[in-house]
Structure formats: C-alpha cells, structure tokens
Amino acid sequence: LREKSAVIATHTGNTQSLEYIAEVQKKYSDFSGEKLDATSEADVAAFYKRLQSGVDRVDILCNLVGGVSAKKFIEEIELDEWNKMIALNLTSCFLMMRGAVSFMKRHKWGRIVNIAAMPAVIPEAKRGGYGVSKSGVITLTKTVSEEVKEYNTITVNAIAPSIILTQENKSWGSEEDFKKWVTPEQITDMIVHLCSENGAAFNGQIIQMYGKV
C-alpha cells in the first residue's frame, strides 16, 4: 500500500453523514466526504472526473452502499420496490466498479471489496429483491475478478455478512441474537486484510462472515 493515502467517503448529504465526516476529519486531515448518488450514472461519472483532474488514481474501492427492504412474498413486491433494491445494491456497485477499474488498470494496482449478503448465498423466503440484488453483486465480483487476472496486483473480492450488529439492526433481535451477529469491526478487519499486500492471495472470493447465525 502507499505510505500515505487520501480517504474519500461518499454520502447522501444527510445530517448524520455530515456529522460523522466532520468528527473523523478532526483526527485525519486526509479524510474527506463527497456527496454522491451512487445509483446515478451522471453523479458517479462526475465524481471520477473530479478524481482524474486531482489525485488521478484510485487504489482501493470499498462498495458499502446498500440497503434492505421489508420482508415480503414475491407476489407482494411492487416493481418500484424491486427496482430500488436492484439500483441500491447492484447498480451502485456496478457504476462505482466501472469507474475505478480503469484507474487501477492504468496504475497496475488496486483492491475492490464489495458487500454481498448471506441471503445471496443462502436464499431466504421474503427476501426476493434484496437476495437477488446481492447475488448480482456476487456474480459481478466474480466476473470482474476474471477480467483483472492478468494484473497480479489487482484483486476483486466480496464479503457476505449475516446480520450486522448496528444500532439500527438491534431493533430486530434480542441480546442473545446480538451475540451471534457480525460486528462492523470484524468486517472492517477483513476489509483491511483484503486490501493489504497479503490480500493479493484473494481474488474472486466471497468471504462468508455469518457469525453464529
């Protein structure tokens, strides 16, 4: 990895994101935020154009954009809801990867880490839109990993967690459930490893982080 790197966190512009970015910037001067709709081709293209005129390289891309919808049987899902899941979880991943790969190939180094999900590997009832969109992330990960095989220093992998132990998700379970879930810190540690020099050993892998679920 480069000795010193700038970190850019994309966000939607909501108050929570702005407060988080301001807090982190107090500790790390090379950390910044960019308001971005990752499901918009125009927004993503403009973002990469700004990078090209500035730092002109993307070493690491972590696709953390995503969301889940309410549990519904397939016949209950509205088309708008289905399209939202595909756009949020899969299209965002595609657009961000498409923009980053050209930078990585040009500089002959890169790490891409996507976030899939347990229902993408083990289909779950009432998770049609979510599961399918995340399974698309898995296929996209494996496809692009094949496309960068000639570059020994570029890797593309995905992490498939079960339920992540966040404040928002705690409303879904009990204290006993929480012990079985995966923590953000555990996922972070795996991302750091995949992005390290030793992470070159992983390409096209779907790391299943299910905890005890």
Coordinates of C-alpha atoms in Angstrom, one line a residue:
L1 CA 0.0 0.0 0.0
R2 CA 1.1 3.6 -0.5
E3 CA 2.6 5.1 2.6
K4 CA 0.1 7.9 2.7
S5 CA -3.4 7.8 1.1
A6 CA -6.4 10.1 1.0
V7 CA -9.7 8.6 2.0
I8 CA -12.9 9.8 0.4
A9 CA -16.3 8.7 1.9
T10 CA -19.2 9.1 -0.3
H11 CA -22.5 10.1 1.3
T12 CA -26.1 11.3 0.6
G13 CA -25.7 14.6 2.4
N14 CA -27.8 13.7 5.4
T15 CA -27.1 15.2 8.8
Q16 CA -25.7 12.0 10.3
S17 CA -23.2 11.6 7.5
L18 CA -22.0 15.2 7.7
E19 CA -21.6 15.0 11.5
Y20 CA -19.6 11.7 11.1
I21 CA -17.3 13.2 8.4
A22 CA -16.7 16.4 10.5
E23 CA -15.8 14.2 13.5
V24 CA -13.3 12.0 11.6
Q25 CA -11.7 15.0 9.9
K26 CA -10.7 16.2 13.4
K27 CA -8.4 13.2 13.6
Y28 CA -7.4 12.6 10.0
S29 CA -6.7 15.5 7.7
D30 CA -6.6 13.3 4.6
F31 CA -10.2 12.2 5.1
S32 CA -12.9 13.9 3.2
G33 CA -16.5 13.4 2.1
E34 CA -18.2 13.6 -1.3
K35 CA -22.0 13.9 -1.7
L36 CA -22.9 11.3 -4.3
D37 CA -25.9 9.3 -5.5
A38 CA -24.1 6.0 -6.3
T39 CA -27.1 4.8 -8.3
S40 CA -26.8 7.8 -10.7
E41 CA -24.6 7.3 -13.8
A42 CA -24.1 11.0 -14.1
D43 CA -23.2 11.5 -10.5
V44 CA -20.7 8.7 -10.5
A45 CA -19.1 9.8 -13.8
A46 CA -18.7 13.4 -12.4
F47 CA -17.1 12.0 -9.3
Y48 CA -14.5 10.1 -11.2
K49 CA -13.9 13.0 -13.5
R50 CA -13.1 15.2 -10.4
L51 CA -10.7 12.5 -9.2
Q52 CA -9.0 12.3 -12.6
S53 CA -8.3 16.0 -12.5
G54 CA -7.0 15.8 -9.0
V55 CA -5.3 12.7 -7.5
D56 CA -5.7 10.7 -10.7
R57 CA -5.6 7.3 -9.1
V58 CA -7.9 5.0 -7.2
D59 CA -6.1 2.3 -5.2
I60 CA -8.9 0.9 -3.1
L61 CA -12.7 0.9 -3.6
C62 CA -15.0 -0.4 -0.9
N63 CA -18.6 -0.6 -2.1
L64 CA -20.5 -0.2 1.2
V65 CA -23.7 1.4 -0.4
G66 CA -26.7 -0.8 0.1
G67 CA -30.0 -1.4 1.9
V68 CA -32.7 -3.9 2.7
S69 CA -36.4 -3.7 2.2
A70 CA -39.3 -5.1 4.3
K71 CA -39.8 -8.8 4.1
K72 CA -42.5 -9.7 1.5
F73 CA -43.5 -12.6 -0.6
I74 CA -42.7 -12.2 -4.3
E75 CA -46.3 -11.6 -5.2
E76 CA -46.4 -8.7 -2.8
I77 CA -43.4 -6.8 -4.1
E78 CA -44.1 -3.7 -6.2
L79 CA -42.0 -3.1 -9.2
D80 CA -40.7 0.2 -7.8
E81 CA -39.6 -1.5 -4.7
W82 CA -37.8 -4.3 -6.7
N83 CA -36.1 -1.7 -8.9
K84 CA -35.0 0.2 -5.8
M85 CA -33.3 -2.8 -4.4
I86 CA -31.5 -3.6 -7.7
A87 CA -30.4 0.1 -8.1
L88 CA -29.2 0.5 -4.5
N89 CA -27.4 -2.8 -4.1
L90 CA -26.3 -3.8 -7.6
T91 CA -26.3 -0.8 -9.9
S92 CA -24.4 1.3 -7.4
C93 CA -21.8 -1.4 -7.2
F94 CA -21.5 -1.7 -11.0
L95 CA -21.2 2.1 -11.5
M96 CA -18.5 2.5 -8.9
M97 CA -16.5 -0.5 -10.0
R98 CA -16.7 0.5 -13.7
G99 CA -15.2 3.9 -12.8
A100 CA -12.5 2.5 -10.5
V101 CA -11.2 -0.3 -12.6
S102 CA -9.8 1.9 -15.4
F103 CA -7.8 3.8 -12.8
M104 CA -6.5 0.6 -11.3
K105 CA -5.5 -0.9 -14.6
R106 CA -3.7 2.3 -15.6
H107 CA -1.6 2.2 -12.4
K108 CA -1.4 -1.6 -12.2
W109 CA -2.6 -1.8 -8.6
G110 CA -5.9 -2.0 -6.9
R111 CA -8.2 -3.6 -4.4
I112 CA -12.0 -3.8 -4.7
V113 CA -14.1 -5.1 -1.9
N114 CA -17.9 -5.4 -2.3
I115 CA -20.5 -6.2 0.3
A116 CA -22.8 -9.1 -0.6
A117 CA -25.1 -10.7 2.0
M118 CA -25.9 -14.1 3.5
P119 CA -29.3 -14.3 1.6
A120 CA -27.4 -14.0 -1.7
V121 CA -25.6 -17.3 -0.9
I122 CA -28.4 -19.0 1.0
P123 CA -31.7 -17.8 -0.4
E124 CA -34.3 -16.8 2.2
A125 CA -38.1 -16.5 1.9
K126 CA -39.4 -13.0 1.6
R127 CA -36.1 -11.6 0.6
G128 CA -36.6 -11.7 -3.1
G129 CA -35.4 -8.2 -4.2
Y130 CA -32.7 -8.0 -1.6
G131 CA -31.3 -11.5 -2.1
V132 CA -31.4 -11.3 -5.9
S133 CA -29.7 -7.8 -5.9
K134 CA -26.9 -9.1 -3.6
S135 CA -26.5 -12.3 -5.6
G136 CA -25.9 -10.0 -8.5
V137 CA -23.1 -8.4 -6.5
I138 CA -21.5 -11.8 -6.1
T139 CA -21.7 -12.6 -9.9
L140 CA -20.3 -9.1 -10.7
T141 CA -17.5 -9.6 -8.2
K142 CA -16.5 -12.9 -9.8
T143 CA -16.8 -11.6 -13.3
V144 CA -14.6 -8.6 -12.8
S145 CA -12.1 -10.7 -10.8
E146 CA -11.7 -12.7 -14.0
E147 CA -11.2 -9.6 -16.0
V148 CA -8.3 -8.4 -13.9
K149 CA -6.5 -11.7 -13.6
E150 CA -3.7 -10.6 -15.9
Y151 CA -2.9 -7.9 -13.3
N152 CA -1.3 -9.7 -10.4
T153 CA -1.7 -6.7 -8.2
I154 CA -5.4 -6.0 -8.7
T155 CA -8.0 -8.0 -6.8
V156 CA -11.7 -8.1 -6.6
N157 CA -13.5 -9.8 -3.7
A158 CA -16.7 -9.6 -1.7
I159 CA -17.8 -10.1 1.9
A160 CA -21.1 -11.7 2.6
P161 CA -22.2 -11.0 6.2
S162 CA -25.2 -12.2 8.1
I163 CA -26.9 -9.6 10.2
I164 CA -24.5 -6.8 11.2
L165 CA -24.6 -5.6 14.8
T166 CA -25.5 -1.9 14.3
Q167 CA -27.8 0.3 16.4
E168 CA -30.4 0.3 13.6
N169 CA -30.4 -3.5 13.4
K170 CA -30.7 -4.1 17.1
S171 CA -34.4 -3.5 16.8
W172 CA -34.6 -6.9 15.0
G173 CA -33.3 -9.0 17.8
S174 CA -32.5 -9.7 21.5
E175 CA -29.3 -9.7 23.5
E176 CA -28.9 -13.4 22.7
D177 CA -29.3 -12.7 19.0
F178 CA -26.7 -9.9 19.1
K179 CA -24.0 -12.4 20.3
K180 CA -24.5 -14.4 17.0
W181 CA -24.3 -11.4 14.7
V182 CA -21.2 -10.0 12.9
T183 CA -19.8 -6.7 14.2
P184 CA -18.7 -3.8 12.0
E185 CA -15.2 -4.1 13.5
Q186 CA -14.9 -7.7 12.3
I187 CA -16.0 -6.7 8.8
T188 CA -13.5 -3.8 8.9
D189 CA -10.7 -6.1 9.9
M190 CA -11.4 -8.4 6.9
I191 CA -11.6 -5.4 4.5
V192 CA -8.2 -4.2 5.8
H193 CA -6.7 -7.6 5.2
L194 CA -8.1 -7.9 1.7
C195 CA -6.7 -4.5 0.9
S196 CA -3.2 -5.3 2.2
E197 CA -0.3 -6.7 0.2
N198 CA -1.0 -10.2 1.6
G199 CA -4.6 -9.7 0.3
A200 CA -3.2 -10.4 -3.1
A201 CA -3.8 -14.0 -2.4
F202 CA -7.5 -13.5 -2.6
N203 CA -9.3 -12.8 -5.9
G204 CA -12.9 -13.6 -6.8
Q205 CA -13.6 -14.8 -3.3
I206 CA -16.8 -14.4 -1.4
I207 CA -15.9 -14.3 2.2
Q208 CA -18.8 -15.7 4.2
M209 CA -19.0 -13.9 7.6
Y210 CA -22.1 -15.4 9.2
G211 CA -21.0 -15.3 12.8
K212 CA -23.3 -17.9 14.6
V213 CA -26.4 -17.1 12.6

